[in-house]
Coordinates of N, CA and C in Angstrom, one line a residue:
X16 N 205.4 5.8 50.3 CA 204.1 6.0 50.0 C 203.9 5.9 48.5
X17 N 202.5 6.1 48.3 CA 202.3 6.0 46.7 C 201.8 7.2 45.8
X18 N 202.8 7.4 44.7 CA 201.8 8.5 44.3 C 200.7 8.8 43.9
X19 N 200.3 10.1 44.5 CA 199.0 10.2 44.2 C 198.9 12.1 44.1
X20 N 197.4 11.9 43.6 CA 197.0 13.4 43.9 C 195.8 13.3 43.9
X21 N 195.4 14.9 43.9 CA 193.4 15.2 44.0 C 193.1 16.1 43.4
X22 N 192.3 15.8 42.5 CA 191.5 17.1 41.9 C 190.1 17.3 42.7
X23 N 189.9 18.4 42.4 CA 188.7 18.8 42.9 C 187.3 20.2 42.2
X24 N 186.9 20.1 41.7 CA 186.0 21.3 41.1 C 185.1 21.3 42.0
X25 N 184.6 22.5 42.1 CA 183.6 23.1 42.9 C 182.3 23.1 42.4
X26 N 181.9 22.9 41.2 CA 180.4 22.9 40.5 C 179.7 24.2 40.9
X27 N 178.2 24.2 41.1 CA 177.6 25.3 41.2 C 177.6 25.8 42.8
X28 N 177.8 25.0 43.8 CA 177.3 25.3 45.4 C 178.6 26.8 45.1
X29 N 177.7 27.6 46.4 CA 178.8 28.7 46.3 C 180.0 29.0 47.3
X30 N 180.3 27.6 47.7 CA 181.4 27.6 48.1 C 181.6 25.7 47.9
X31 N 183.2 25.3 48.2 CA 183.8 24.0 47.7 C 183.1 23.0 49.4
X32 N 182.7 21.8 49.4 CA 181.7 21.5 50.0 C 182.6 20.0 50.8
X33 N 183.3 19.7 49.5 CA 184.2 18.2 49.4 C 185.5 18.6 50.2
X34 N 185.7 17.6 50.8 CA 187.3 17.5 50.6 C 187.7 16.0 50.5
X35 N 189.0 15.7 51.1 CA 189.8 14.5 51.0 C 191.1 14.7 51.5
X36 N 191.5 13.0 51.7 CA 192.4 13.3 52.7 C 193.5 12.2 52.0
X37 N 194.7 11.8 52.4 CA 196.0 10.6 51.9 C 196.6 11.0 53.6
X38 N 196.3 9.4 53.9 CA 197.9 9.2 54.9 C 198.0 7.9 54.9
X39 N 199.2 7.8 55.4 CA 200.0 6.2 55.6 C 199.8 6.2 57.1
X40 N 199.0 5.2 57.2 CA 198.9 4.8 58.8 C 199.9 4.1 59.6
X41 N 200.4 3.2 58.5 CA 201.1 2.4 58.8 C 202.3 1.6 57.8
X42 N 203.0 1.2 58.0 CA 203.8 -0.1 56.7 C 202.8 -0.9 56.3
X43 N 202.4 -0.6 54.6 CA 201.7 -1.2 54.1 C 200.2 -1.1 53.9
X44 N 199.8 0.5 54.7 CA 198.4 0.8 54.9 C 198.4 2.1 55.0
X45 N 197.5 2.2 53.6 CA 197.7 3.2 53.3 C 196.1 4.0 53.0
X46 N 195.8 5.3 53.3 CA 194.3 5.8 53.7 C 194.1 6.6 52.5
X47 N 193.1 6.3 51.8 CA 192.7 7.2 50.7 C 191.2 7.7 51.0
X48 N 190.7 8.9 50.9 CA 189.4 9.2 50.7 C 188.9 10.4 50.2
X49 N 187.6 10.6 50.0 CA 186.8 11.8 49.4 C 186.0 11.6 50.0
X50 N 185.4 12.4 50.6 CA 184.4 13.6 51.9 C 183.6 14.4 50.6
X51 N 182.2 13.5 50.1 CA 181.6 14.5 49.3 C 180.2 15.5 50.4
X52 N 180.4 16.4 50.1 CA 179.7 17.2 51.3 C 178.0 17.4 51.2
X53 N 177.5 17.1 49.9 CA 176.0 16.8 49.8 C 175.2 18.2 50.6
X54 N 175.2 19.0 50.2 CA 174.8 20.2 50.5 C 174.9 20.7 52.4
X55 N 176.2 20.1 52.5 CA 176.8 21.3 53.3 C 178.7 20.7 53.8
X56 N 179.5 21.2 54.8 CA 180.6 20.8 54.5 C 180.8 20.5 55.9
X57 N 179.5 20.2 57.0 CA 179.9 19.7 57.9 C 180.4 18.8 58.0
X58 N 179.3 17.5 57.8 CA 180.0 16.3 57.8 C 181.0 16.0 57.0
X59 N 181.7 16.0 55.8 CA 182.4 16.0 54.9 C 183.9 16.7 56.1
X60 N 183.9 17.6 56.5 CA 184.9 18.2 57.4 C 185.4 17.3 59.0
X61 N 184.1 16.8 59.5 CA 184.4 15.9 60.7 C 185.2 14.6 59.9
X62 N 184.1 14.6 59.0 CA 185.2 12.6 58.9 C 186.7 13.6 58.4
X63 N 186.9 14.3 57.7 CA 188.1 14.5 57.4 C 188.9 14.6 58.3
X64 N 188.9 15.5 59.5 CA 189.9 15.5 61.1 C 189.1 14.2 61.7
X65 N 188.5 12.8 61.3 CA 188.1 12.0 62.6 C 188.8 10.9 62.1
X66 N 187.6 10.7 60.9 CA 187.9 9.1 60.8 C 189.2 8.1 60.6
X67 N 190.6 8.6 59.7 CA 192.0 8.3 59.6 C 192.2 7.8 61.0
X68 N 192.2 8.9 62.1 CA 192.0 8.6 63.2 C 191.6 7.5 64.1
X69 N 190.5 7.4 63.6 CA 189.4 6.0 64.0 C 189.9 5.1 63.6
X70 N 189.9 5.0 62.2 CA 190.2 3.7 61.3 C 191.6 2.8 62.3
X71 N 192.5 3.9 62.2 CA 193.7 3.5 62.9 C 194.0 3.3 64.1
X72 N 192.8 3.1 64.8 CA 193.1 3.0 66.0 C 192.3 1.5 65.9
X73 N 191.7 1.3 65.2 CA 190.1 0.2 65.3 C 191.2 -0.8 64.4
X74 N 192.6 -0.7 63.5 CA 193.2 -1.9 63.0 C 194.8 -1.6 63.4
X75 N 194.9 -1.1 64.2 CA 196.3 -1.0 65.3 C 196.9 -2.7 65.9
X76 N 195.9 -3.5 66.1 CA 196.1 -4.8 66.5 C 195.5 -5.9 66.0
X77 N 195.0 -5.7 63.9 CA 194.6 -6.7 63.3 C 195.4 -7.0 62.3
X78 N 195.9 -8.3 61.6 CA 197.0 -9.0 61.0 C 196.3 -7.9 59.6
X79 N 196.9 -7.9 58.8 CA 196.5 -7.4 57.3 C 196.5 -7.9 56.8
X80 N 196.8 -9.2 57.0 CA 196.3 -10.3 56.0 C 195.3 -11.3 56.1
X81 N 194.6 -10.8 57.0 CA 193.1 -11.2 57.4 C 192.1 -10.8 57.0
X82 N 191.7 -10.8 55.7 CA 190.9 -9.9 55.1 C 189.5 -10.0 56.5
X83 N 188.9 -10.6 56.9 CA 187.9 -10.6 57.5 C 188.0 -9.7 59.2
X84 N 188.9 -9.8 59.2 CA 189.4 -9.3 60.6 C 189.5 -7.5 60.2
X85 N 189.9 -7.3 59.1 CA 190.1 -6.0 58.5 C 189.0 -5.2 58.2
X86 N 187.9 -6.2 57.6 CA 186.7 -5.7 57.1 C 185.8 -5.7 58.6
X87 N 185.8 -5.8 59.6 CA 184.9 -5.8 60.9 C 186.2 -4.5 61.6
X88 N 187.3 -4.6 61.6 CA 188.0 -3.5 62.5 C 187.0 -2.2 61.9
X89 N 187.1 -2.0 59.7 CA 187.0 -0.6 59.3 C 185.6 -0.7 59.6
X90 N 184.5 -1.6 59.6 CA 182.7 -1.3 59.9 C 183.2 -0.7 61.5
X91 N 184.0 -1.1 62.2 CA 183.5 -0.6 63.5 C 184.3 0.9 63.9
X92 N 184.9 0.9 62.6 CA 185.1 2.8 62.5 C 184.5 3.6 62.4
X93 N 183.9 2.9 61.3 CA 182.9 3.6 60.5 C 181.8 3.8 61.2
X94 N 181.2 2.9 62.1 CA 180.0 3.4 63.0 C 180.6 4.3 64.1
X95 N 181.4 4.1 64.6 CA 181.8 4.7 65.4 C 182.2 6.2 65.3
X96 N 182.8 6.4 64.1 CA 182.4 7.8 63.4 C 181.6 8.4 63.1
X97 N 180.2 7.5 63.0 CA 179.1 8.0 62.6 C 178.3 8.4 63.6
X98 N 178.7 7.7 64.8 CA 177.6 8.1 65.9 C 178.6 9.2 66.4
X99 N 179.9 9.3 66.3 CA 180.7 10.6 66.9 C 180.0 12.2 65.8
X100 N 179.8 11.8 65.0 CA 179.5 13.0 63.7 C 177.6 13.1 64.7
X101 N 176.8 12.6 64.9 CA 175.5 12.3 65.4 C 175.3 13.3 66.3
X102 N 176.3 13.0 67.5 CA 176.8 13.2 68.7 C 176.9 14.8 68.3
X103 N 177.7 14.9 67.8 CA 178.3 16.5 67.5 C 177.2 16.8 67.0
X104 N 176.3 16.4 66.0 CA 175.1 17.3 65.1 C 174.4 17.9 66.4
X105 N 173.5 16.6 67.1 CA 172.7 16.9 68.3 C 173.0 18.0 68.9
X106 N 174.2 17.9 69.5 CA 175.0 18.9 70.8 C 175.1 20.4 69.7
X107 N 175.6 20.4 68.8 CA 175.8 21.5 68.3 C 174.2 22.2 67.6
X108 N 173.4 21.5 67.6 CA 171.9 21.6 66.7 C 172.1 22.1 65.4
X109 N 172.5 21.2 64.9 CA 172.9 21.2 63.8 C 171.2 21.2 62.8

């Protein structure tokens, strides 16, 4: 893996809102992100336990050296996390 780390300040909200995540999905692929939580820490918390998930499941069977094949696996994560985060708001009434 690569090194890394995360800072994080909390600003004024009265509790820390962000998070982020690092994992190696694979040889050669490697997941970096920040979950800014925009006044609240729901969403910011689902993509944290989902998306890694998603992502790696949606380029489990694309070459990585396909830039185009790469960029259509992670858009169809990313919606696909988005309508899974949707799903949850609705059902939960958020």
């Amino acid at each position: 893996g690569w090194p890394h780390g995360f800072f994080a300040t909390q600003g004024r909200r009265p509790h820390m809102e962000d998070t982020n995540t690092f994992q190696i999905l694979r040889q050669g692929v490697n997941f970096f992100a920040v979950f800014d939580g925009h006044s609240g820490e729901r969403c910011a918390n689902y993509l944290k336990e989902n998306l890694t998930q998603i992502v790696d499941q949606h380029i489990s069977n694309v070459d990585y050296n396909m830039e185009d094949q790469m960029k259509e696996a992670i858009t169809k994560a990313f919606l696909e996390c988005d309508q899974g985060f949707i799903d949850k708001a609705i059902s939960e009434r958020w």
